[in-house]
CSV table of C-alpha atoms in Angstrom, one decimal:
chain,number,residue,atom,x,y,z
A,1,MET,CA,-85.0,8.5,-44.1
A,2,TYR,CA,-88.0,6.2,-44.3
A,3,ALA,CA,-87.7,3.0,-46.2
A,4,LYS,CA,-90.6,0.7,-46.7
A,5,PRO,CA,-89.9,-2.7,-45.1
A,6,LYS,CA,-88.6,-5.3,-47.5
A,7,LYS,CA,-89.9,-8.9,-47.7
A,8,ASN,CA,-86.3,-10.1,-47.0
A,9,TRP,CA,-85.8,-9.6,-43.3
A,10,THR,CA,-82.0,-9.5,-43.4
A,11,SER,CA,-80.0,-6.5,-44.4
A,12,PHE,CA,-76.3,-6.4,-45.0
A,13,LEU,CA,-74.8,-3.0,-44.5
A,14,PRO,CA,-71.0,-3.2,-44.7
A,15,ARG,CA,-70.3,0.5,-44.7
A,16,TYR,CA,-69.7,1.3,-41.0
A,17,LYS,CA,-69.0,5.0,-41.4
A,18,MET,CA,-72.2,5.6,-43.2
A,19,TYR,CA,-74.3,4.4,-40.2
A,20,GLU,CA,-72.0,5.4,-37.4
A,21,ALA,CA,-73.7,8.7,-36.6
A,22,VAL,CA,-77.0,7.2,-35.5
A,23,PHE,CA,-75.5,5.4,-32.5
A,24,SER,CA,-74.7,6.9,-29.1
A,25,ASP,CA,-71.1,7.6,-28.2
A,26,GLU,CA,-71.1,4.7,-25.7
A,27,PHE,CA,-72.3,2.2,-28.4
A,28,LYS,CA,-69.6,3.6,-30.8
A,29,LYS,CA,-67.0,2.9,-28.2
A,30,GLN,CA,-68.2,-0.7,-27.8
A,31,LEU,CA,-68.0,-1.2,-31.6
A,32,LYS,CA,-64.5,0.3,-31.8
A,33,LYS,CA,-63.3,-2.2,-29.2
A,34,LEU,CA,-64.2,-5.0,-31.7
A,35,LYS,CA,-62.4,-3.3,-34.6
A,36,ASN,CA,-59.5,-5.3,-35.9
A,37,LYS,CA,-56.9,-3.0,-37.6
A,38,ASP,CA,-56.0,-5.7,-40.2
A,39,LYS,CA,-59.6,-6.2,-41.3
A,40,ILE,CA,-62.4,-3.9,-42.6
A,41,MET,CA,-65.1,-3.9,-40.0
A,42,LYS,CA,-68.4,-5.2,-41.4
A,43,ILE,CA,-71.6,-4.7,-39.5
A,44,LEU,CA,-74.4,-7.1,-40.2
A,45,PHE,CA,-77.8,-5.6,-39.3
A,46,ILE,CA,-80.4,-8.3,-38.8
A,47,ARG,CA,-84.0,-7.6,-38.1
A,48,HIS,CA,-85.7,-9.7,-35.4
A,49,ALA,CA,-87.2,-12.9,-36.8
A,50,SER,CA,-91.0,-13.3,-37.3
A,51,THR,CA,-93.6,-13.2,-34.6
A,52,GLU,CA,-97.3,-14.0,-34.9
A,53,LYS,CA,-98.1,-10.3,-35.0
A,54,ASN,CA,-95.8,-9.9,-38.0
A,55,TYR,CA,-97.6,-12.7,-39.8
A,56,LYS,CA,-101.0,-11.1,-39.0
A,57,GLY,CA,-99.6,-7.7,-40.4
A,58,PHE,CA,-99.7,-5.8,-37.1
A,59,MET,CA,-97.0,-3.5,-35.7
A,60,HIS,CA,-95.3,-4.1,-32.4
A,61,LYS,CA,-95.3,-1.7,-29.5
A,62,ILE,CA,-92.2,-0.8,-27.5
A,63,GLY,CA,-92.0,-3.3,-24.6
A,64,ASP,CA,-94.3,-5.8,-26.5
A,65,THR,CA,-94.1,-9.2,-24.9
A,66,ALA,CA,-94.6,-11.1,-28.1
A,67,GLY,CA,-91.9,-13.7,-28.7
A,68,LEU,CA,-90.9,-15.5,-31.8
A,69,SER,CA,-93.2,-17.7,-33.7
A,70,ILE,CA,-92.2,-21.3,-34.6
A,71,ASP,CA,-91.3,-20.0,-38.1
A,72,GLY,CA,-89.4,-17.1,-36.5
A,73,ARG,CA,-87.3,-19.6,-34.5
A,74,ASP,CA,-86.5,-21.4,-37.7
A,75,GLN,CA,-85.6,-18.1,-39.4
A,76,ALA,CA,-83.2,-17.2,-36.5
A,77,ALA,CA,-81.6,-20.7,-36.7
A,78,ASN,CA,-81.0,-20.1,-40.4
A,79,LEU,CA,-79.1,-17.0,-39.6
A,80,ILE,CA,-76.5,-18.9,-37.7
A,81,GLN,CA,-74.8,-19.9,-40.9
A,82,VAL,CA,-75.0,-16.4,-42.3
A,83,CYS,CA,-73.2,-15.1,-39.2
A,84,LEU,CA,-70.6,-17.8,-39.4
A,85,ASN,CA,-70.0,-17.1,-43.0
A,86,ASN,CA,-69.5,-13.4,-42.1
A,87,ASP,CA,-67.2,-14.0,-39.2
A,88,VAL,CA,-69.5,-12.3,-36.7
A,89,GLU,CA,-67.5,-11.5,-33.5
A,90,GLN,CA,-70.1,-10.0,-31.3
A,91,VAL,CA,-73.9,-9.8,-31.3
A,92,PHE,CA,-75.8,-6.7,-30.0
A,93,SER,CA,-79.5,-6.7,-29.5
A,94,SER,CA,-82.4,-4.4,-28.8
A,95,PRO,CA,-84.0,-5.2,-25.4
A,96,GLU,CA,-87.2,-6.1,-27.2
A,97,ARG,CA,-88.1,-9.7,-26.4
A,98,ARG,CA,-88.4,-10.7,-30.1
A,99,ALA,CA,-84.9,-9.2,-30.8
A,100,VAL,CA,-83.3,-10.9,-27.8
A,101,GLU,CA,-84.8,-14.3,-28.7
A,102,THR,CA,-83.5,-13.9,-32.2
A,103,ALA,CA,-80.0,-13.0,-30.9
A,104,GLU,CA,-80.0,-15.7,-28.3
A,105,ILE,CA,-80.6,-18.4,-31.0
A,106,ILE,CA,-77.8,-16.9,-33.1
A,107,VAL,CA,-75.2,-16.6,-30.3
A,108,GLU,CA,-75.9,-20.2,-29.1
A,109,GLY,CA,-75.1,-21.3,-32.7
A,110,ILE,CA,-72.0,-19.2,-33.2
A,111,ASN,CA,-70.7,-19.4,-29.6
A,112,LYS,CA,-70.2,-15.6,-29.3
A,113,GLY,CA,-71.3,-13.0,-26.8
A,114,LEU,CA,-74.6,-11.2,-26.7
A,115,GLU,CA,-74.9,-7.7,-25.4
A,116,VAL,CA,-78.4,-6.1,-25.0
A,117,VAL,CA,-78.1,-2.3,-25.9
A,118,PRO,CA,-81.0,-0.1,-24.9
A,119,ASP,CA,-79.9,2.4,-27.6
A,120,LEU,CA,-81.1,-0.1,-30.2
A,121,ILE,CA,-84.7,0.2,-29.3
A,122,GLU,CA,-87.0,0.6,-32.3
A,123,ARG,CA,-88.9,3.7,-33.3
A,124,ASN,CA,-91.8,4.6,-31.0
A,125,TRP,CA,-94.9,4.6,-33.2
A,126,GLY,CA,-97.0,5.8,-30.2
A,127,GLY,CA,-100.8,5.6,-30.9
A,128,TRP,CA,-100.1,3.8,-34.1
A,129,ALA,CA,-98.4,0.9,-32.5
A,130,GLY,CA,-100.5,-2.2,-32.5
A,131,GLN,CA,-102.3,-1.2,-35.7
A,132,SER,CA,-102.0,-3.2,-38.9
A,133,TRP,CA,-99.2,-2.1,-41.2
A,134,SER,CA,-101.8,-1.7,-44.0
A,135,GLU,CA,-103.6,1.0,-41.9
A,136,VAL,CA,-100.4,2.8,-41.1
A,137,GLU,CA,-99.2,2.5,-44.7
A,138,LYS,CA,-102.4,4.2,-46.0
A,139,LYS,CA,-101.6,7.2,-43.8
A,140,LEU,CA,-97.9,7.3,-44.7
A,141,ASP,CA,-98.6,6.9,-48.5
A,142,THR,CA,-100.0,10.5,-48.5
A,143,MET,CA,-96.6,11.9,-47.5
A,144,ASN,CA,-93.4,12.3,-49.4
A,145,LEU,CA,-90.1,11.0,-47.9
A,146,GLU,CA,-89.2,14.3,-46.1
A,147,GLN,CA,-92.7,14.4,-44.5
A,148,ARG,CA,-92.4,10.8,-43.4
A,149,TYR,CA,-89.0,11.6,-41.9
A,150,THR,CA,-90.3,14.4,-39.7
A,151,PHE,CA,-93.8,13.1,-39.1
A,152,VAL,CA,-94.7,12.3,-35.5
A,153,PRO,CA,-97.5,9.8,-34.9
A,154,PRO,CA,-99.7,10.6,-31.9
A,155,LYS,CA,-97.6,10.1,-28.7
A,156,GLY,CA,-94.8,8.7,-30.8
A,157,GLU,CA,-91.6,9.8,-32.4
A,158,SER,CA,-90.5,10.7,-36.0
A,159,TRP,CA,-87.6,9.0,-37.7
A,160,GLN,CA,-85.7,12.2,-37.2
A,161,GLN,CA,-86.5,12.2,-33.4
A,162,MET,CA,-85.4,8.5,-33.2
A,163,GLU,CA,-82.1,9.4,-34.8
A,164,THR,CA,-81.6,12.2,-32.3
A,165,ARG,CA,-82.4,9.8,-29.5
A,166,LEU,CA,-79.9,7.3,-30.7
A,167,LYS,CA,-77.2,9.9,-30.9
A,168,SER,CA,-77.7,11.1,-27.3
């Protein structure tokens, strides 16, 4: 379901089974290879660090070439200790430049592998991509959560369609 972005750009979601269904079978196989029978698997979801577009309040498009801002690079560097504290064993990233740059900074600091996974691509906002979040928020605020979940922006995809895409 839709969740309004939080000011805190890191999310810790330790319940693997709860989120397992949104990933493709191939990605699930990759995760299972990392699973240690003696430990509970914890998955740390980290949103890409900030870009200039983020600071200006604009949404990215899929395939956007925007890289991290200077502050974004600092944010990513600060995540190194978070990953070390949580015994991160492998890093997976969306192919989006901002996500790969965030992941590369982290893996350099924790000396672990990075795998770019196309399944992790973000929601396609279609004709709404590139607009300011405040413009999009005004449109979404007229909808309840179920409507937001199934709503398809022009030439884009709904949250529901994104989940289906990730499962295939």
